XYZ file of C-alpha atoms in Angstrom:
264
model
C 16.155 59.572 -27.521
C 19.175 58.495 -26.298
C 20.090 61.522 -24.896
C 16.957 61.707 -23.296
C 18.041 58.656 -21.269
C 21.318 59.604 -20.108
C 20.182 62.642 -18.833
C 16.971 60.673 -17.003
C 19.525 58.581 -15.962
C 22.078 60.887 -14.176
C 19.329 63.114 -12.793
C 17.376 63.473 -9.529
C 14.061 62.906 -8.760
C 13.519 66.726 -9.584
C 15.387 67.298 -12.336
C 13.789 63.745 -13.629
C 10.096 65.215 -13.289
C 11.308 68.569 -14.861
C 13.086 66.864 -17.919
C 9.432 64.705 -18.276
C 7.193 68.181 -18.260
C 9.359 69.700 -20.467
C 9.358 66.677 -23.329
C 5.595 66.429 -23.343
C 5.354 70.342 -23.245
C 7.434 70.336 -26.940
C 5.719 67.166 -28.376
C 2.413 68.894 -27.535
C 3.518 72.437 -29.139
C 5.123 70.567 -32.554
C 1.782 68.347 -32.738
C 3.983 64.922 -32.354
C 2.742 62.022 -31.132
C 2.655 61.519 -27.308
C 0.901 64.878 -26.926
C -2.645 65.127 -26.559
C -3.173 68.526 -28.259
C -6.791 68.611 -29.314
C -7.998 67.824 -25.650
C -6.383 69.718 -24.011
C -6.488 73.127 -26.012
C -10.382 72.786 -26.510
C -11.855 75.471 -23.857
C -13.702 74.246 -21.257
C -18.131 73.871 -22.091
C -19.620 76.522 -20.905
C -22.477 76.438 -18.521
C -25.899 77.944 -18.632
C -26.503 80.902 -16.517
C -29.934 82.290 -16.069
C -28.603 85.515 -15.183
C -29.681 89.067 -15.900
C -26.275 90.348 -16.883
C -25.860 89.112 -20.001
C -29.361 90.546 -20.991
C -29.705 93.698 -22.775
C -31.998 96.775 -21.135
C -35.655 97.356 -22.269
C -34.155 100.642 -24.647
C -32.188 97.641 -26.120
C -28.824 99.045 -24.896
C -25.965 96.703 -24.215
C -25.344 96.338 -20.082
C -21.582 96.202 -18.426
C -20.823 92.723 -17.094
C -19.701 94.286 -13.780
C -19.105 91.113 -11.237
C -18.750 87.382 -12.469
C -20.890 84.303 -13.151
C -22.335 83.230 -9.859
C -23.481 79.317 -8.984
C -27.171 80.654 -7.657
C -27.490 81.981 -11.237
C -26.762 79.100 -13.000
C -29.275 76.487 -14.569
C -29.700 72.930 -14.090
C -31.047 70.410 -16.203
C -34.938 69.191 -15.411
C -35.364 66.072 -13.346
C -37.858 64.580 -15.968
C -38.906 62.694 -12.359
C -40.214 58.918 -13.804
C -42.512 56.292 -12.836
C -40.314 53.736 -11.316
C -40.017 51.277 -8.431
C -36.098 51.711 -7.769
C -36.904 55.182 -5.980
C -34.141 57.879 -6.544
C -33.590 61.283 -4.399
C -30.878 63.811 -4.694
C -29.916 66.381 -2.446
C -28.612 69.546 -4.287
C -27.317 72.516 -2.821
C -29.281 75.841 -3.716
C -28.645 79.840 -2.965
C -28.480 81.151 0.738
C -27.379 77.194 1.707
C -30.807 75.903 1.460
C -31.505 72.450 -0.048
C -33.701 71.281 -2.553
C -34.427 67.434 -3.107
C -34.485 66.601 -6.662
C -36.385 63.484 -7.344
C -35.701 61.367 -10.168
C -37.756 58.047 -9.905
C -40.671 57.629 -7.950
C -43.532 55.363 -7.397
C -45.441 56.121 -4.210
C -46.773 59.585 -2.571
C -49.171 60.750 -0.284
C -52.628 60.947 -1.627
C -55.535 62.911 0.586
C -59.092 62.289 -0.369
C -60.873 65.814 0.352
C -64.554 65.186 1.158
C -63.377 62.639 3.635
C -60.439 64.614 5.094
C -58.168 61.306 5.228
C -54.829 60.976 3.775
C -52.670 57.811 3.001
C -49.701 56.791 1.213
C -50.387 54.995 -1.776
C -48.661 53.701 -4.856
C -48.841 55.381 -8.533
C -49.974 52.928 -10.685
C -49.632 54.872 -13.971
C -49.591 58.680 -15.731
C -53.181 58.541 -17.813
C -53.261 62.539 -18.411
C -51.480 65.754 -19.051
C -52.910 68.615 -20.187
C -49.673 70.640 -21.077
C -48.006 67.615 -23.147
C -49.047 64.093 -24.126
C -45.450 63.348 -24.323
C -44.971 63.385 -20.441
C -47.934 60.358 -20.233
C -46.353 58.779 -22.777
C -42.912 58.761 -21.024
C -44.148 58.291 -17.781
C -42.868 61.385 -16.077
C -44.506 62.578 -13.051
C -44.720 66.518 -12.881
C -47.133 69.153 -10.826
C -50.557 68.710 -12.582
C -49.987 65.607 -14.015
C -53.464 63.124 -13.786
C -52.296 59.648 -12.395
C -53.713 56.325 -11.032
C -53.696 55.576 -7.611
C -53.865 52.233 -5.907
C -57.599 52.259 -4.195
C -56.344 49.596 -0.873
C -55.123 51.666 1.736
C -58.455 54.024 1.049
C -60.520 50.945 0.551
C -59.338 49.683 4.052
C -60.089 53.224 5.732
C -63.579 52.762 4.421
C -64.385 49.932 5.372
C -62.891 50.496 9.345
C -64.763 54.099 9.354
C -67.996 53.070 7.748
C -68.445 49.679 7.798
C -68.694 48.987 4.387
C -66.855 47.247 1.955
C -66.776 49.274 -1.343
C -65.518 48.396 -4.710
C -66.786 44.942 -3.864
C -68.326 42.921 -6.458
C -72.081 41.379 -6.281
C -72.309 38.026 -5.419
C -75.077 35.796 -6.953
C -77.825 34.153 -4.852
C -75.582 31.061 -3.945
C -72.561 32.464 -3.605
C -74.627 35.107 -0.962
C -75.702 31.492 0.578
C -72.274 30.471 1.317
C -70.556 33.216 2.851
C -73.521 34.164 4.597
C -71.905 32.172 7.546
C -68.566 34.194 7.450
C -70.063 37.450 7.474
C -71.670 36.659 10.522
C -68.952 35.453 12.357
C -67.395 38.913 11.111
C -70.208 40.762 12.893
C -70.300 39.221 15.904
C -67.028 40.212 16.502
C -67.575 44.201 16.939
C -69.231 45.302 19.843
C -72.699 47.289 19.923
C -70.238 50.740 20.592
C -68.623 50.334 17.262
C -71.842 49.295 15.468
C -73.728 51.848 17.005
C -71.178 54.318 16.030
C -70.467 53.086 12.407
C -74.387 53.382 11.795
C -74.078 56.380 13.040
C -71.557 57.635 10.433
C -73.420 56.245 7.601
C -76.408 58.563 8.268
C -76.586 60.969 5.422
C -73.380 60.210 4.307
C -73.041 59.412 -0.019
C -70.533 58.263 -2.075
C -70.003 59.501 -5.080
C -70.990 56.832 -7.883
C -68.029 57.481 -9.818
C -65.535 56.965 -7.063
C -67.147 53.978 -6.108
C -67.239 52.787 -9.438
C -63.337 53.394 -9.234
C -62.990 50.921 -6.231
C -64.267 48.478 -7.947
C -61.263 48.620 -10.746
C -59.119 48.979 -7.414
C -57.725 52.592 -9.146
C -58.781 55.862 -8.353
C -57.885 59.015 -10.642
C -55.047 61.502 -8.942
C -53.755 64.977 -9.716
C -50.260 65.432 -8.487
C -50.004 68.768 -6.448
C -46.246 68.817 -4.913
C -43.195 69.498 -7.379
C -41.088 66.145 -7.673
C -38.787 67.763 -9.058
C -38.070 70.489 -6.088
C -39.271 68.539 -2.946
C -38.761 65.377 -4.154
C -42.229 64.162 -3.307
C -45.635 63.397 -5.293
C -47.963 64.284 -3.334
C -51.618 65.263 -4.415
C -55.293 64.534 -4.319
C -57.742 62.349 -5.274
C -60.243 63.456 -7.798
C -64.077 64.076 -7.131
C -66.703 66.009 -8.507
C -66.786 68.258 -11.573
C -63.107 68.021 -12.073
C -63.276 63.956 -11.818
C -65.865 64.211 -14.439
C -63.982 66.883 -16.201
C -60.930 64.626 -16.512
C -63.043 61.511 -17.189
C -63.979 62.628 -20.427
C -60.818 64.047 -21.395
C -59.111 60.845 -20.840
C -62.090 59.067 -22.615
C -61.647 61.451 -25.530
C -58.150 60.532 -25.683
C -58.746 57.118 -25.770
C -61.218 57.477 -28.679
C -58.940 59.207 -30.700
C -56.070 56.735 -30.385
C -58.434 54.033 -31.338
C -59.491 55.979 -34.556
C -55.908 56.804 -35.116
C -54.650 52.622 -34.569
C -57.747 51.984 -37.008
């Protein structure tokens, strides 16, 4: 050690660097302390590559590896997107310099109810279904497919500014009528004959189905996520009617039944 020092202490800047490389270089090689062996002789992990290459042909033959690993070929992990408020987007870099957004925590999407042709952004409430894995409800993950809850307002609020009418709304006894009898006129006297004219107009022949309106009241409506979160970073969809609202309906019911029996 001492020698160590004289020489560090006669030599240049250089020499002083080379001296330093060359001491950890031996302590590494003889295992002594000061040398970090393990780390750094462990290869580095390799990466997953989804490749053809490495396959084998349909006779079963081995192939060459002619070229090397590429970065379109590898594979990245799933982004698992979750329900959450603290909204997260990344921007990753994909083949030909085209970008996909990879979203990992979401809570609101665009939502387009069909038979009206009207679309607003909403908030998702909660993941109630998912017919590929029950695991994804119970984690809260938001993928293609997936059945959610919706918040009914800003489709509430449409309704009642295209139609006139205030669904979801809960009956009000005979007194209760009484009393805001005197509001709701002072609420109609303030559209013009046009726009009443026009809004009775609209509600000509027109029906809403009872279990959507039956929805409004809980102020949720049932969802089916159509957009990939995971690749455009959105989760978008539509909101359910008809035979595949009642098709879900019972599935979810069913569900329910059977965790019941299953807590019981």
């Amino acid at each position: 050690m001492t020698e160590f020092l004289q020489i560090v202490a006669g030599a240049s800047p250089v020499h002083f660097f080379w001296v330093v490389v060359l001491r950890w270089a031996f302590t590494w090689a003889l295992g002594l302390p000061g040398g970090d062996r393990e780390t750094l002789a462990s290869p580095a992990t390799m990466g997953i590559s989804r490749d053809s290459m490495h396959k084998r042909r349909a006779t079963g033959g081995k192939k060459k590896a002619w070229r090397k690993k590429r970065k379109y070929e590898l594979g990245r992990q799933p982004a698992n997107t979750k329900l959450s408020s603290n909204k997260t987007v990344r921007r990753v870099r994909v083949r030909g310099g085209n970008v996909k957004w990879r979203a990992l925590r979401l809570d609101t999407g665009n939502y387009s109810w069909g038979s009206e042709a009207v679309t607003r952004k909403t908030r998702i409430l909660d993941v109630v279904y998912n017919a590929s894995n029950n695991e994804l409800v119970r984690t809260q993950t938001l993928v293609k497919g997936a059945i959610v809850q919706v918040d009914a307002a800003p489709f509430k609020q449409w309704y009642l500014q295209h139609y006139g009418v205030d669904i979801g709304r809960k009956k009000k006894s005979a007194s209760a009528k009484k009393e805001g009898e005197e509001g709701d006129t002072t609420e109609e006297t303030k559209k013009s004959s046009h726009v009443l004219r026009k809004l009775e107009k609209r509600q000509q022949g027109h029906k809403l189905d009872p279990h959507i309106e039956e929805q409004f009241g809980g102020g949720r409506l049932l969802a089916a996520i159509s957009s990939r979160p995971g690749q455009c970073g959105r989760a978008d969809g539509y909101i359910l009617e008809g035979k595949e609202l009642e098709f879900y309906m019972k599935k979810i019911q069913r569900k329910k039944g059977r965790t019941a029996g299953g807590a019981a």
